[in-house]
Tab-separated table of C-alpha atoms in Angstrom:
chain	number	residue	atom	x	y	z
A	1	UNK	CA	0.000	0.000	0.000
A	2	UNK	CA	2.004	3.271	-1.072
A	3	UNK	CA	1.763	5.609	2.245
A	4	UNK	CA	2.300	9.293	2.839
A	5	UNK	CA	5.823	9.988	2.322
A	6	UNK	CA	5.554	12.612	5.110
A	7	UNK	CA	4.498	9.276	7.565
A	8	UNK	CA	7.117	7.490	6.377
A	9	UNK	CA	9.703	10.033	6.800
A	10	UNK	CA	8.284	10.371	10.735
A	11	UNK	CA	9.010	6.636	10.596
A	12	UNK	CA	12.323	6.813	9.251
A	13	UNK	CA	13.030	9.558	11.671
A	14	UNK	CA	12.299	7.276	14.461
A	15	UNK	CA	13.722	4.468	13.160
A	16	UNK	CA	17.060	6.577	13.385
A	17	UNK	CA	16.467	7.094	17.152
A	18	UNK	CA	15.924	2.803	17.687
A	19	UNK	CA	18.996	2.519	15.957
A	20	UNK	CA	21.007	4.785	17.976
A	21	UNK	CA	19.727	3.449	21.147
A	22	UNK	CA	20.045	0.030	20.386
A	23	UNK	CA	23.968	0.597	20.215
A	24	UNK	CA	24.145	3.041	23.267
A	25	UNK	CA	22.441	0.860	25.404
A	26	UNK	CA	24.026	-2.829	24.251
A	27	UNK	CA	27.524	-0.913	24.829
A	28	UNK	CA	26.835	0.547	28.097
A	29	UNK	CA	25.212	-2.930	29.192
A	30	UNK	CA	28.564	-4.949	28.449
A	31	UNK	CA	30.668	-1.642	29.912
A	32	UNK	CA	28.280	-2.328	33.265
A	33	UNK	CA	29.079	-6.116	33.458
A	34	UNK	CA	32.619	-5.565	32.830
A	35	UNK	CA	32.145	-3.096	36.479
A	36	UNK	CA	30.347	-5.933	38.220
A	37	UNK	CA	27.017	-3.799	37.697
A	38	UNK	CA	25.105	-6.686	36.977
A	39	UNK	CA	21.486	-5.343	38.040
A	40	UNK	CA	22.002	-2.438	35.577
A	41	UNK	CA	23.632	-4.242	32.629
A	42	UNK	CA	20.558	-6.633	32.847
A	43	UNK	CA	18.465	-3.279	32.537
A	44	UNK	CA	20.514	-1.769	29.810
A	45	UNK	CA	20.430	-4.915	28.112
A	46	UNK	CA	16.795	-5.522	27.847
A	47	UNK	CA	16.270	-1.548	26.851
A	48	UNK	CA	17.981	-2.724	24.404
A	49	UNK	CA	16.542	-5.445	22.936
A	50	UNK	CA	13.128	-3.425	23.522
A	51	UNK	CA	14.658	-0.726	21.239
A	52	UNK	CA	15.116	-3.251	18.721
A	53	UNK	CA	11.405	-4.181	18.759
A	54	UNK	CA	11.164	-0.659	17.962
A	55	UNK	CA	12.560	-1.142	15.752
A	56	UNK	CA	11.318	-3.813	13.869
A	57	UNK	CA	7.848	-2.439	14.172
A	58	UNK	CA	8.940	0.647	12.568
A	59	UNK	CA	10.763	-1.099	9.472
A	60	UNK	CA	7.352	-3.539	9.215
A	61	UNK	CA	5.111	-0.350	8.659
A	62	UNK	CA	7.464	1.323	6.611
A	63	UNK	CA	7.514	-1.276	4.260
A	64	UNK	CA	3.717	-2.247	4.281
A	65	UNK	CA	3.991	1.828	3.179
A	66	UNK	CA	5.799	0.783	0.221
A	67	UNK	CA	8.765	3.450	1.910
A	68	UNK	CA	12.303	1.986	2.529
A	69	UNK	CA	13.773	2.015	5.721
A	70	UNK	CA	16.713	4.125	6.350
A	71	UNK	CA	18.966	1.814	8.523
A	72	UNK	CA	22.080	3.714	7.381
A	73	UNK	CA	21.536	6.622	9.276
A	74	UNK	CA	22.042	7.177	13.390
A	75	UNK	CA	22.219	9.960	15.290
A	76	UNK	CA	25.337	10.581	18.004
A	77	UNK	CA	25.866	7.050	19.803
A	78	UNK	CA	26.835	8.802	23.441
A	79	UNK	CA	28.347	6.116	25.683
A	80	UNK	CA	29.094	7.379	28.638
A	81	UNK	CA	32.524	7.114	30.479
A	82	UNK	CA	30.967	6.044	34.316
A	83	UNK	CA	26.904	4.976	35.177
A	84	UNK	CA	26.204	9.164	35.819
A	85	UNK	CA	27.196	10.001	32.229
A	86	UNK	CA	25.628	6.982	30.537
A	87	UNK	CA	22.205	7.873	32.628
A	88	UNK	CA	22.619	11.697	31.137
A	89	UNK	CA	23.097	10.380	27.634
A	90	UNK	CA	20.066	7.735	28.226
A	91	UNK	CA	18.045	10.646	29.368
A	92	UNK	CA	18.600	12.949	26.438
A	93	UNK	CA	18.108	10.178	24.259
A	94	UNK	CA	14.922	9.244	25.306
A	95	UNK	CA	13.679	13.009	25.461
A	96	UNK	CA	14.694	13.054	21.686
A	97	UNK	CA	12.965	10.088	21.027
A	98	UNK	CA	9.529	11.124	23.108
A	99	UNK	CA	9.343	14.617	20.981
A	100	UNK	CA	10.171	12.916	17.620
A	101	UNK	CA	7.564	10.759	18.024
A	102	UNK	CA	5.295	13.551	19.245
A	103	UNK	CA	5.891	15.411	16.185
A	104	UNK	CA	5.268	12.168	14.416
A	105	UNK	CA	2.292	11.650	15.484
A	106	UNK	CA	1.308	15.113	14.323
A	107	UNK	CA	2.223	13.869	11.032
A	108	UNK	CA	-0.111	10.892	11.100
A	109	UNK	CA	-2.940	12.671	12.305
A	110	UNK	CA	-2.607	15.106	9.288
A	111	UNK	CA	-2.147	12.166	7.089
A	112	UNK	CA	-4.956	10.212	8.384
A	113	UNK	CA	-2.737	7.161	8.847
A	114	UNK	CA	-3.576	5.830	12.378
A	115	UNK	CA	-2.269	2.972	12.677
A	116	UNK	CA	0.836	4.577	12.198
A	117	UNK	CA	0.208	6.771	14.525
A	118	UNK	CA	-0.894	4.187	16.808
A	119	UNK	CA	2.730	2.240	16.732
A	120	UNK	CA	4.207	5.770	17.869
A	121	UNK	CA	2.120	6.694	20.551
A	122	UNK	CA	3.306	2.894	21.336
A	123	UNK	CA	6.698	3.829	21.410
A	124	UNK	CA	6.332	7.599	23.100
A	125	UNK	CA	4.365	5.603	26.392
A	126	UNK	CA	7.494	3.632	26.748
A	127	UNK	CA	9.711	6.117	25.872
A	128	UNK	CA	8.556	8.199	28.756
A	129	UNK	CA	8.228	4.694	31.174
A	130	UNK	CA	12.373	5.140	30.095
A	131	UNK	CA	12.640	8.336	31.331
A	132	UNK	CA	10.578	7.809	34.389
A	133	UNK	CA	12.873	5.004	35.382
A	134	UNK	CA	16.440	6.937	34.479
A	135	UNK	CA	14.272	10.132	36.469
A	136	UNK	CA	14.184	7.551	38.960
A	137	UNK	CA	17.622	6.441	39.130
A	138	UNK	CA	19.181	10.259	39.691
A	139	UNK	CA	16.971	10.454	42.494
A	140	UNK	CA	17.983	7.872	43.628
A	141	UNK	CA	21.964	8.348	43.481
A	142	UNK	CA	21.033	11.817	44.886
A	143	UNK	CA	19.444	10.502	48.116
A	144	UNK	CA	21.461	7.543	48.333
A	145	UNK	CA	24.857	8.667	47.086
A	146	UNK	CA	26.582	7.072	43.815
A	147	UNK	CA	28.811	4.353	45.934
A	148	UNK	CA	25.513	3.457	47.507
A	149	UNK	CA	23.769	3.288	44.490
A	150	UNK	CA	26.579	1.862	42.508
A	151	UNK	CA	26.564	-0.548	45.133
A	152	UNK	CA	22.940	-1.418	44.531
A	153	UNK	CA	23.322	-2.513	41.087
A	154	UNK	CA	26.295	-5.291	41.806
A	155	UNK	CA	24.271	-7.658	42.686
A	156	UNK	CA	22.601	-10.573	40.485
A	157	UNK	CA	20.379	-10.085	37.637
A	158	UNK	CA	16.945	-9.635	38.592
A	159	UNK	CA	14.605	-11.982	36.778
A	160	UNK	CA	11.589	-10.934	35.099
C-alpha cells in the first residue's frame, strides 16, 4: 500500500532514534558487566533489545507503506565514560525520542494514517516509562549517594 511519504519520513526519523539506542544501550550494558554492575547491565540490556522491537515495528510499517527504511543513518551514539554520564546520555536520548515521536504523530494525524500513529504513541508511552525510570535512578543516586547506588546494582540479575 504506497503511504504518505511525510508518515514514512516520521518513521524513518524514528527508526534513526531505535537505531542509535540500540547501540548506546548494548555498549553501556557490556561496559556495566565488565564493572560488576550486573542489576544495571541486565536493565541496559533488555532496553535494548526493547529498542530493537522498535525497531522492527517501525521497518514492518514502513515497508507495508511501500517506503524503505533508512537503517544507514544514526544519530550521536553517546556512551558514557561512568553509570552518571551513561544515565545523562540515556536521558537525552529518550527526550529526543519522546518529541520525535510527538511530532510524528502530528504527522499521522494530518495524514490520516492511524495505525501509524498508533505504533508511535506505542513507542512515546514507553519512551517516557524510560525516562521515568532513568528520572528515577538520579533520584535515587542523589538521596542515596553514587557508591551506595553503585553498590545497589552489583548484585545478580533480577529476573523478570
Amino acid at each position: 500500500m504506497q503511504g504518505s511519504q511525510k508518515v514514512i519520513d516520521a518513521l524513518n526519523a524514528g527508526l534513526t532514534i531505535e537505531l542509535t539506542a540500540i547501540n548506546q544501550y548494548l555498549v553501556q550494558a557490556k561496559m556495566c558487566k565488565n564493572w560488576g554492575l550486573n542489576r544495571l547491565a541486565a536493565y541496559l540490556y533488555h532496553e535494548s533489545i526493547d529498542e530493537m522491537k522498535h525497531a522492527e515495528l517501525l521497518i514492518d510499517r514502513i515497508l507495508f507503506l511501500d517506503g524503505v527504511p533508512e537503517i544507514g543513518r544514526y544519530d550521536v551514539i553517546r556512551v558514557g565514560a561512568d553509570v552518571k554520564e551513561q544515565l545523562e546520555n540515556d536521558l537525552a536520548l529518550e527526550i529526543k525520542a519522546s518529541k520525535t515521536y510527538n511530532d510524528g504523530v502530528e504527522v499521522c494525524t494530518a495524514e490520516k494514517d492511524a495505525a501509524s500513529r498508533e505504533i508511535m504513541e506505542q513507542i512515546i508511552r514507553e519512551s517516557e516509562d524510560s525516562i521515568d525510570w532513568i528520572e528515577a535512578q538520579f533520584e535515587m543516586i542523589k538521596q542515596m549517594g553514587m557508591e551506595n547506588y553503585l553498590l545497589s546494582q552489583v548484585g545478580e540479575e533480577e529476573k523478570g
